Coordinates of C-alpha atoms in Angstrom, one line a residue:
M182 CA -12.0 15.4 -21.9
S183 CA -12.8 18.1 -19.6
F184 CA -12.6 18.2 -16.0
V185 CA -14.9 20.1 -13.7
S186 CA -13.2 22.5 -11.4
S187 CA -13.4 25.9 -9.8
H188 CA -12.0 27.5 -13.1
S189 CA -14.5 25.7 -15.5
P190 CA -15.1 27.6 -18.5
H191 CA -18.8 26.6 -18.6
G192 CA -19.8 28.2 -15.6
Q193 CA -20.2 25.4 -13.4
S194 CA -19.8 25.3 -9.7
P195 CA -16.9 23.2 -8.1
L196 CA -17.0 19.6 -7.6
R197 CA -17.7 18.7 -4.2
T198 CA -16.0 15.2 -3.3
V199 CA -16.1 13.2 -0.1
Q200 CA -13.2 11.0 0.3
V201 CA -13.9 8.0 3.2
L202 CA -11.1 6.4 4.7
G203 CA -11.6 3.5 7.5
G204 CA -8.9 2.6 9.8
G205 CA -6.8 3.0 6.9
D206 CA -3.4 1.2 6.3
A207 CA -0.4 3.1 5.7
G208 CA -0.5 2.9 1.9
S209 CA -4.6 3.7 1.4
S210 CA -4.1 6.7 4.1
A211 CA -0.9 8.0 2.0
H212 CA -2.9 7.7 -1.4
V213 CA -6.0 9.5 0.1
R214 CA -3.7 12.3 1.0
S215 CA -1.8 12.5 -2.2
L216 CA -5.1 12.4 -4.0
A217 CA -6.8 15.2 -2.1
S218 CA -3.7 17.1 -2.5
G219 CA -4.0 16.9 -6.0
L220 CA -7.8 17.3 -6.3
V221 CA -7.6 20.4 -4.2
A222 CA -4.6 21.9 -6.7
R223 CA -7.0 21.2 -9.6
G224 CA -10.2 23.3 -7.7
V225 CA -12.0 20.3 -6.8
R226 CA -13.5 20.7 -2.9
V227 CA -12.5 18.0 -1.1
T228 CA -13.8 16.4 2.5
V229 CA -11.8 13.8 4.0
C230 CA -14.0 11.6 6.4
A231 CA -11.6 9.5 8.6
P232 CA -10.8 9.1 12.3
V233 CA -9.1 12.1 13.8
E234 CA -5.9 10.0 14.4
A235 CA -5.5 9.7 10.5
D236 CA -5.8 13.4 10.3
H237 CA -3.2 14.0 12.9
T238 CA -0.7 11.5 11.0
Y239 CA -1.3 12.3 7.4
D240 CA -2.6 16.0 7.7
F241 CA -5.2 15.9 5.3
T242 CA -6.2 19.5 6.0
G243 CA -2.5 20.4 5.2
T244 CA -3.7 19.7 1.5
G245 CA -6.4 22.1 1.6
A246 CA -9.2 19.7 2.4
D247 CA -11.7 19.7 4.9
H248 CA -11.6 16.9 7.5
V249 CA -14.8 15.4 9.3
H250 CA -14.2 13.0 12.2
V251 CA -15.7 9.8 11.5
P252 CA -15.3 6.8 14.2
R253 CA -14.1 3.6 13.4
S254 CA -16.5 1.2 12.1
S255 CA -17.1 -0.4 15.5
D256 CA -18.7 3.0 16.7
P257 CA -22.6 2.8 15.9
G258 CA -22.7 6.4 15.2
S259 CA -20.4 6.6 12.7
V260 CA -22.9 5.6 9.5
A261 CA -25.0 8.9 10.9
V262 CA -21.7 11.1 10.9
L263 CA -20.9 9.9 7.3
R264 CA -24.1 10.4 6.0
E265 CA -24.5 14.1 7.2
A266 CA -21.1 14.7 5.6
C267 CA -22.0 13.4 2.4
R268 CA -25.1 15.2 2.5
D269 CA -24.5 17.7 -0.5
A270 CA -21.7 15.9 -2.2
D271 CA -21.6 15.5 -5.6
L272 CA -19.5 12.2 -5.7
V273 CA -18.3 10.0 -2.9
H274 CA -14.7 7.9 -2.8
A275 CA -14.2 5.4 -0.6
H276 CA -11.3 3.2 0.1
G277 CA -11.1 -0.2 1.5
L278 CA -13.9 -2.7 2.2
H279 CA -15.1 -1.5 5.5
A280 CA -15.2 2.3 4.4
S281 CA -17.0 1.4 1.4
F282 CA -19.6 -0.2 3.0
R283 CA -20.2 2.4 5.6
A284 CA -20.5 4.7 2.5
V285 CA -23.1 2.5 1.1
L286 CA -25.1 2.4 4.1
A287 CA -24.6 6.1 4.5
L288 CA -25.7 6.8 0.8
S289 CA -28.7 4.6 1.1
G290 CA -31.6 6.3 -0.5
R291 CA -29.5 8.8 -2.7
S292 CA -28.1 9.0 -6.1
T293 CA -24.6 10.3 -5.4
P294 CA -22.3 8.2 -7.5
L295 CA -20.1 6.2 -5.4
V296 CA -16.5 5.3 -6.4
V297 CA -14.7 2.5 -4.6
T298 CA -11.2 1.7 -4.4
W299 CA -10.0 -1.7 -2.9
H300 CA -6.3 -1.3 -2.2
N301 CA -5.8 -4.9 -0.1
R302 CA -7.8 -8.0 0.2
A303 CA -9.8 -8.4 3.1
F304 CA -8.6 -11.4 5.1
A305 CA -10.4 -14.1 7.0
E306 CA -9.6 -17.1 8.6
S307 CA -12.7 -18.6 10.0
A308 CA -15.3 -20.1 7.7
A309 CA -17.9 -17.5 9.3
R310 CA -15.9 -14.4 8.8
I311 CA -14.7 -15.7 5.4
H312 CA -18.4 -15.8 4.8
L313 CA -19.1 -12.0 6.2
V314 CA -16.4 -10.6 4.2
R315 CA -17.8 -12.3 1.1
L316 CA -21.4 -10.8 1.6
L317 CA -19.8 -7.3 2.5
E318 CA -17.8 -7.4 -1.0
R319 CA -20.9 -8.1 -2.8
R320 CA -23.0 -5.5 -1.1
V321 CA -20.0 -3.0 -1.7
V322 CA -19.4 -3.8 -5.5
K323 CA -23.1 -4.1 -6.4
A324 CA -23.7 -0.8 -5.1
A325 CA -20.7 1.1 -6.3
T326 CA -21.0 3.1 -9.6
V327 CA -17.3 2.1 -10.2
V328 CA -14.8 -0.3 -8.6
L329 CA -11.0 0.6 -8.8
G330 CA -8.6 -2.3 -8.0
T331 CA -5.0 -1.1 -7.3
T332 CA -4.2 -4.9 -8.5
S333 CA -5.5 -6.9 -11.7
D334 CA -6.5 -9.8 -9.2
L335 CA -8.5 -7.2 -7.1
V336 CA -10.2 -6.3 -10.3
E337 CA -11.1 -9.7 -11.1
R338 CA -12.2 -10.0 -7.5
A339 CA -14.5 -7.3 -7.8
R340 CA -15.9 -8.7 -11.0
R341 CA -16.8 -11.8 -9.4
R342 CA -18.7 -10.5 -6.8
G343 CA -21.0 -8.8 -9.4
A344 CA -19.4 -5.5 -9.6
R345 CA -21.0 -3.4 -13.2
D346 CA -17.8 -1.5 -13.7
A347 CA -14.4 -2.7 -12.6
R348 CA -11.3 -1.1 -13.6
L349 CA -7.4 -1.1 -12.6
G350 CA -6.8 1.9 -10.6
A351 CA -3.3 3.6 -11.1
V352 CA -1.7 4.2 -7.4
A353 CA 1.4 6.3 -7.1
L354 CA 4.0 6.0 -4.5
P355 CA 3.5 9.0 -2.8
G356 CA 5.8 11.2 -1.1
R357 CA 9.1 9.3 -2.2
R358 CA 12.1 11.1 -1.1
R359 CA 15.8 10.6 -1.9
A360 CA 17.5 8.8 1.0
V361 CA 20.8 9.6 0.3
D362 CA 23.0 12.3 -1.4
P363 CA 22.9 11.1 -5.1
D364 CA 26.5 12.3 -5.5
D365 CA 27.6 10.4 -2.6
P366 CA 25.5 7.5 -2.3
D367 CA 27.4 5.4 0.0
R368 CA 28.2 8.3 2.6
L369 CA 25.6 7.5 5.3
R370 CA 26.0 3.5 4.9
P371 CA 29.0 2.8 7.2
K372 CA 27.5 4.5 10.2
L373 CA 23.9 3.2 9.7
L374 CA 25.5 -0.6 9.3
A375 CA 27.6 0.2 12.6
E376 CA 24.4 1.4 14.2
L377 CA 22.5 -1.9 13.2
G378 CA 25.4 -4.2 14.0
A379 CA 25.8 -5.2 10.3
T380 CA 29.2 -3.9 9.9
G381 CA 31.1 -6.5 7.6
R382 CA 28.0 -8.8 6.5
P383 CA 25.2 -8.5 4.2
L384 CA 22.2 -6.6 5.3
L385 CA 18.8 -7.8 4.4
V386 CA 15.8 -5.8 5.1
A387 CA 12.2 -6.6 5.4
V388 CA 9.3 -4.2 6.3
G389 CA 5.8 -4.5 7.2
S390 CA 3.4 -5.4 10.3
L391 CA 4.0 -8.7 11.9
D392 CA 1.0 -10.6 11.1
R393 CA 0.4 -13.9 9.4
E394 CA -0.3 -12.6 5.8
R395 CA 3.6 -11.0 5.8
G396 CA 5.1 -14.7 6.0
Y397 CA 7.5 -13.9 8.6
D398 CA 7.4 -17.4 9.8
V399 CA 8.4 -18.9 6.5
L400 CA 11.2 -15.8 6.8
L401 CA 12.9 -17.2 10.0
D402 CA 12.8 -20.8 8.5
A403 CA 14.6 -19.8 5.7
A404 CA 17.1 -17.8 7.7
H405 CA 18.5 -21.1 9.1
A406 CA 20.2 -22.0 5.8
W407 CA 21.9 -18.3 6.1
C408 CA 23.6 -19.0 9.4
R409 CA 25.7 -21.1 7.3
L410 CA 27.1 -18.5 5.2
D411 CA 30.3 -16.5 5.9
P412 CA 29.9 -13.9 7.0
V413 CA 26.5 -14.6 8.2
P414 CA 23.8 -11.7 6.9
M415 CA 21.9 -9.9 9.3
V416 CA 18.1 -9.8 8.7
L417 CA 16.4 -6.6 9.6
V418 CA 12.4 -6.7 10.0
A419 CA 10.9 -3.3 10.4
G420 CA 7.3 -2.9 12.1
E421 CA 5.2 -4.1 14.5
G422 CA 2.0 -6.3 14.9
P423 CA 0.6 -9.1 16.9
L424 CA 3.4 -11.8 16.3
R425 CA 6.1 -9.6 17.6
A426 CA 6.6 -11.8 21.1
E427 CA 6.2 -15.3 18.8
L428 CA 8.7 -14.2 16.3
Q429 CA 11.2 -12.7 18.9
R430 CA 10.9 -16.2 20.9
R431 CA 11.8 -17.9 17.7
I432 CA 14.6 -16.0 17.0
E433 CA 16.3 -16.4 20.6
D434 CA 15.5 -19.8 20.8
E435 CA 16.6 -20.8 17.3
A436 CA 19.8 -18.3 17.5
L437 CA 18.7 -16.7 14.0
P438 CA 20.7 -13.7 12.7
V439 CA 17.2 -11.8 12.7
R440 CA 16.5 -8.3 14.5
L441 CA 12.8 -7.0 15.1
V442 CA 13.4 -3.4 15.2
G443 CA 9.9 -2.1 15.6
R444 CA 8.3 0.8 13.5
R445 CA 11.1 2.8 11.7
D446 CA 10.6 6.5 10.0
D447 CA 13.8 5.8 8.1
V448 CA 13.0 3.0 6.1
T449 CA 14.2 4.3 2.9
E450 CA 17.4 5.0 4.7
L451 CA 17.6 1.4 5.7
L452 CA 16.7 0.1 2.3
A453 CA 19.4 2.3 0.9
A454 CA 22.1 0.7 3.3
A455 CA 20.8 -2.8 2.4
D456 CA 22.2 -5.5 0.0
L457 CA 18.9 -7.3 -0.5
A458 CA 14.8 -6.5 0.3
L459 CA 12.9 -9.2 1.4
L460 CA 9.1 -9.5 0.9
P461 CA 8.1 -13.0 1.7
S462 CA 4.1 -12.0 2.2
R463 CA 1.5 -14.8 1.5
W464 CA -0.4 -11.9 -0.3
E465 CA 0.6 -8.4 -1.5
P466 CA -1.3 -5.6 -3.1
R467 CA 0.8 -2.9 -4.8
S468 CA 3.5 -3.2 -2.3
V469 CA 4.9 -0.2 -0.9
L470 CA 8.5 -2.1 -0.1
A471 CA 8.6 -3.5 -3.5
Q472 CA 8.2 -0.1 -5.1
E473 CA 10.7 1.6 -2.5
A474 CA 13.2 -1.0 -3.3
L475 CA 13.1 -0.7 -6.9
H476 CA 13.1 3.3 -6.8
A477 CA 16.3 2.7 -4.6
G478 CA 17.9 0.5 -6.7
V479 CA 17.9 -2.6 -4.2
P480 CA 17.7 -5.9 -5.5
L481 CA 14.2 -7.6 -4.3
V482 CA 13.0 -11.2 -3.6
A483 CA 9.6 -11.4 -3.3
T484 CA 6.9 -14.1 -3.2
A485 CA 4.7 -14.0 -6.6
V486 CA 1.5 -13.2 -5.2
G487 CA -1.0 -10.7 -5.6
G488 CA -0.1 -7.6 -7.4
V489 CA 3.7 -8.4 -7.1
P490 CA 4.2 -9.9 -10.4
D491 CA 2.8 -7.2 -12.6
L492 CA 4.1 -4.4 -10.5
V493 CA 8.0 -5.8 -10.7
G494 CA 8.2 -7.5 -13.8
D495 CA 11.4 -9.0 -14.5
A496 CA 13.2 -6.7 -12.0
A497 CA 13.2 -9.0 -8.6
E498 CA 13.5 -12.6 -8.0
L499 CA 10.2 -14.2 -7.2
V500 CA 9.5 -17.5 -5.4
P501 CA 6.4 -19.0 -4.3
A502 CA 4.5 -18.1 -1.1
G503 CA 5.3 -20.2 1.7
D504 CA 8.3 -22.1 0.1
A505 CA 11.2 -21.6 3.1
K506 CA 13.8 -23.3 0.6
A507 CA 13.3 -21.3 -2.4
L508 CA 13.5 -18.2 -0.4
S509 CA 17.0 -19.3 1.3
D510 CA 18.4 -20.3 -2.0
A511 CA 17.4 -17.1 -4.0
V512 CA 19.1 -15.0 -1.7
V513 CA 22.1 -17.4 -1.3
R514 CA 22.3 -17.1 -5.1
L515 CA 22.1 -13.6 -5.2
L516 CA 24.3 -12.7 -2.5
G517 CA 27.0 -14.9 -4.3
D518 CA 26.3 -13.1 -7.5
R519 CA 27.2 -9.5 -8.0
E520 CA 26.4 -9.6 -11.5
R521 CA 22.8 -10.5 -11.2
R522 CA 22.6 -8.3 -8.2
E523 CA 23.7 -5.3 -10.8
S524 CA 21.4 -6.4 -13.3
L525 CA 18.3 -6.5 -10.9
R526 CA 19.4 -2.9 -9.9
E527 CA 19.2 -1.4 -13.3
R528 CA 15.9 -3.4 -14.2
G529 CA 14.5 -2.3 -11.2
L530 CA 15.4 1.4 -11.9
R531 CA 13.8 1.0 -15.5
Q532 CA 10.6 -0.7 -14.1
A533 CA 10.2 2.3 -11.4
A534 CA 10.5 4.8 -14.2
G535 CA 7.2 3.3 -15.8
W536 CA 5.0 3.3 -12.8
P537 CA 2.3 6.3 -12.6
T538 CA 3.3 9.4 -11.0
E539 CA 1.1 11.3 -8.6
D540 CA -0.2 13.6 -11.1
E541 CA -1.0 10.7 -13.6
T542 CA -3.0 9.1 -10.7
V543 CA -5.1 12.0 -10.2
A544 CA -5.8 12.6 -13.8
Q545 CA -7.1 9.1 -13.8
V546 CA -9.1 9.4 -10.9
L547 CA -10.4 12.9 -12.4
C548 CA -11.3 11.2 -15.7
V549 CA -13.7 8.8 -13.6
Y550 CA -15.4 11.5 -11.7
D551 CA -15.8 13.6 -15.1
E552 CA -17.6 10.4 -16.5
L553 CA -19.9 10.1 -13.5
T554 CA -20.9 13.7 -12.9
Q555 CA -23.3 16.1 -14.8
P556 CA -22.7 19.8 -15.0
R557 CA -24.3 21.8 -12.4
P558 CA -25.5 25.4 -12.6
L559 CA -24.0 28.0 -10.3
P560 CA -26.0 28.5 -7.1

């Protein structure tokens, strides 16, 4: 299969794509940057439509892509800006539900192919909100030419909503760096453990925004059992969010061995120092933490939700969501079983070696683009 590029042997003009990103969580934003970089390197013209703050953080223009500031969805002018940005696009690729819905509105009346990637599930608690999300999802998938889901359950969700073509989309873990010197992997660990107040005790690390879906209330419930261990593990939670004050009150009132350390730019280093990684979420897509943990050879205890089982296979301890006893028991067992921890470390490295690379992710997306675009004569 041939890809349309600026080096096309058929005299075609370069393919122009518009990547649409809403507010964008860290995973989807990093994916768009990786995708933009790979597409530009292959001769594709790329415009990233996203809030200016996202470009400051992820430097889309640094990949060689153009950036158009599109206000967040609450701004009534965002659709008009997006419509103009997509005016001469050969293909539009939107990431996430809200960005996709705005792309549908912006492309109304046009025949431009629309690819949609669902990186995550839209959460809603009230009945009215659940109904609204369902309506948005149906509108988006019925308008999209192709829907790519980052997990098999997201693909099935798109099909249930009426998608005519829904597929599993490869998504790599972008920009993974070695956290430590491979010739001396424990060199920085003593210093980091001392800084964290975890010298001489097991370190358990969880990473993610402090919201309901992350299951940190269950993590705190489970931490009661760990207080009886000797030495008592230190649980480190990296992230910020609306539940910080509530969680901090529980930690203090219940004297739990848990520290909330806010957002960190050294998560890879924290994982390298950890004895276990914890993922207690009520739902997860293609979890970045799970990927980082397995890449780093850190045993993972995670809930069997969303895309996690497919992602980790038999390379992690999986427990039911919302079950504090199952979570606490799994941690206690692993801390007391060095052989099992080593087995998970080896399995994790093998599992991670089979995940798609950034080049493979870009190649798959280009295959989709190639299907949906026709040769264009030079201007």
